[in-house]
Amino acid sequence: IKKNGKFLLIDRATLPSGFSVIAGHVEEGEEIEDALVREVKEESGLDVVESKLILDEILTDNWCNKGSTVHHWHVFACEATGKLKRNSESKSIGWYSAEEIRELRLESSWDRLFRKLGIIS
């Protein structure tokens, strides 16, 4: 989610630690876009009004707290509305420029994905 040239990131309170965009697993029987809307609402309080798939990739050596090491990532660029709020999955939530993101300790998968997307180098 990007607004005014800044990206919405959370500082994860659960493993794997580090700064990340909002992300989560698709539940059994759930459509990818429905999971996107659900995760954004759960983790930020925002409502997705528009989304576009910008990356579809399988990452190996990508551990998560559910025990999986391989994930199929569907990365969306989103427009969202509403009042921003943090939930228990994050220590903080906020807006960061690409320059600021370069200085953060990113969760490893997001370090790789931000580099692939050209957001950081």
CSV table of C-alpha atoms in Angstrom, one decimal:
chain,number,residue,atom,x,y,z
A,1,ILE,CA,0.0,0.0,0.0
A,2,LYS,CA,1.5,3.3,-1.1
A,3,LYS,CA,0.3,6.8,-0.3
A,4,ASN,CA,2.0,10.1,-1.0
A,5,GLY,CA,5.2,8.4,-2.1
A,6,LYS,CA,5.4,6.3,1.0
A,7,PHE,CA,4.8,2.6,1.7
A,8,LEU,CA,2.9,1.2,4.6
A,9,LEU,CA,5.1,-1.1,6.7
A,10,ILE,CA,4.7,-2.9,10.0
A,11,ASP,CA,7.5,-3.9,12.4
A,12,ARG,CA,6.6,-7.5,13.0
A,13,ALA,CA,6.0,-8.6,16.6
A,14,THR,CA,6.1,-12.2,15.6
A,15,LEU,CA,8.7,-14.3,13.9
A,16,PRO,CA,10.1,-13.8,11.3
A,17,SER,CA,11.0,-10.4,12.8
A,18,GLY,CA,11.8,-7.2,10.9
A,19,PHE,CA,9.9,-4.6,8.9
A,20,SER,CA,7.4,-6.0,6.3
A,21,VAL,CA,4.5,-5.0,4.3
A,22,ILE,CA,1.2,-6.5,5.3
A,23,ALA,CA,1.2,-10.2,4.4
A,24,GLY,CA,-0.4,-13.4,5.3
A,25,HIS,CA,-1.5,-16.9,4.2
A,26,VAL,CA,-4.4,-17.6,2.0
A,27,GLU,CA,-6.9,-19.8,3.9
A,28,GLU,CA,-8.2,-23.0,2.5
A,29,GLY,CA,-11.0,-22.3,0.0
A,30,GLU,CA,-10.2,-18.5,0.0
A,31,GLU,CA,-9.5,-16.6,-3.1
A,32,ILE,CA,-6.2,-14.7,-3.3
A,33,GLU,CA,-7.9,-11.3,-3.6
A,34,ASP,CA,-10.2,-12.1,-0.6
A,35,ALA,CA,-7.1,-13.0,1.5
A,36,LEU,CA,-5.6,-9.6,0.5
A,37,VAL,CA,-8.6,-7.7,1.7
A,38,ARG,CA,-8.8,-9.7,4.9
A,39,GLU,CA,-5.1,-9.4,5.8
A,40,VAL,CA,-5.1,-5.6,5.1
A,41,LYS,CA,-8.1,-5.1,7.3
A,42,GLU,CA,-6.8,-7.3,10.1
A,43,GLU,CA,-3.3,-5.9,10.2
A,44,SER,CA,-4.0,-2.2,9.4
A,45,GLY,CA,-7.7,-1.4,9.8
A,46,LEU,CA,-7.7,-0.2,6.2
A,47,ASP,CA,-10.1,-1.2,3.4
A,48,VAL,CA,-8.7,-2.1,0.0
A,49,VAL,CA,-10.5,-0.2,-2.7
A,50,GLU,CA,-8.2,-1.1,-5.6
A,51,SER,CA,-5.5,-3.6,-6.2
A,52,LYS,CA,-3.2,-4.8,-9.0
A,53,LEU,CA,-1.0,-7.9,-8.9
A,54,ILE,CA,2.6,-6.8,-9.5
A,55,LEU,CA,4.6,-9.9,-8.6
A,56,ASP,CA,3.8,-13.6,-8.6
A,57,GLU,CA,6.7,-15.7,-7.4
A,58,ILE,CA,7.7,-18.7,-5.4
A,59,LEU,CA,10.3,-18.1,-2.7
A,60,THR,CA,12.3,-21.0,-1.3
A,61,ASP,CA,14.3,-20.8,1.9
A,62,ASN,CA,11.5,-18.5,3.2
A,63,TRP,CA,10.7,-19.6,6.7
A,64,CYS,CA,7.5,-18.5,8.6
A,65,ASN,CA,6.1,-19.0,12.1
A,66,LYS,CA,3.7,-21.6,10.6
A,67,GLY,CA,6.7,-23.9,9.8
A,68,SER,CA,6.7,-23.6,6.0
A,69,THR,CA,9.9,-22.8,4.1
A,70,VAL,CA,8.4,-22.3,0.7
A,71,HIS,CA,5.8,-19.6,-0.1
A,72,HIS,CA,4.0,-18.6,-3.2
A,73,TRP,CA,4.0,-14.8,-3.0
A,74,HIS,CA,1.3,-12.7,-4.8
A,75,VAL,CA,2.4,-9.1,-4.3
A,76,PHE,CA,-0.2,-6.4,-5.0
A,77,ALA,CA,0.0,-2.7,-5.3
A,78,CYS,CA,-3.1,-1.4,-3.4
A,79,GLU,CA,-5.1,1.7,-2.7
A,80,ALA,CA,-6.8,1.6,0.6
A,81,THR,CA,-8.9,3.9,2.8
A,82,GLY,CA,-9.9,4.2,6.4
A,83,LYS,CA,-8.2,4.9,9.7
A,84,LEU,CA,-4.8,3.3,10.3
A,85,LYS,CA,-4.5,1.1,13.4
A,86,ARG,CA,-2.0,-1.5,14.6
A,87,ASN,CA,-2.9,-5.0,15.7
A,88,SER,CA,-1.0,-7.5,18.0
A,89,GLU,CA,1.0,-8.8,15.0
A,90,SER,CA,3.1,-5.6,14.9
A,91,LYS,CA,5.1,-3.5,17.2
A,92,SER,CA,4.4,-0.5,15.0
A,93,ILE,CA,2.8,0.5,11.7
A,94,GLY,CA,3.6,3.5,9.6
A,95,TRP,CA,4.5,5.1,6.3
A,96,TYR,CA,8.1,5.0,4.9
A,97,SER,CA,9.8,6.4,1.9
A,98,ALA,CA,12.2,4.2,-0.2
A,99,GLU,CA,15.1,6.1,1.4
A,100,GLU,CA,13.8,5.3,4.9
A,101,ILE,CA,13.1,1.6,4.0
A,102,ARG,CA,16.8,1.2,3.0
A,103,GLU,CA,17.7,2.0,6.6
A,104,LEU,CA,15.3,-0.4,8.2
A,105,ARG,CA,16.0,-4.0,9.3
A,106,LEU,CA,13.6,-5.7,6.9
A,107,GLU,CA,12.2,-9.2,7.3
A,108,SER,CA,14.3,-11.3,4.9
A,109,SER,CA,11.7,-12.0,2.3
A,110,TRP,CA,10.8,-8.3,2.0
A,111,ASP,CA,14.4,-7.4,1.6
A,112,ARG,CA,14.5,-9.7,-1.4
A,113,LEU,CA,11.2,-8.6,-2.8
A,114,PHE,CA,11.8,-4.9,-2.4
A,115,ARG,CA,15.1,-5.3,-4.2
A,116,LYS,CA,13.4,-7.4,-7.0
A,117,LEU,CA,10.7,-4.7,-7.4
A,118,GLY,CA,13.4,-2.0,-7.5
A,119,ILE,CA,12.2,-0.1,-4.4
A,120,ILE,CA,15.6,-0.5,-2.7
A,121,SER,CA,19.0,-1.5,-4.2
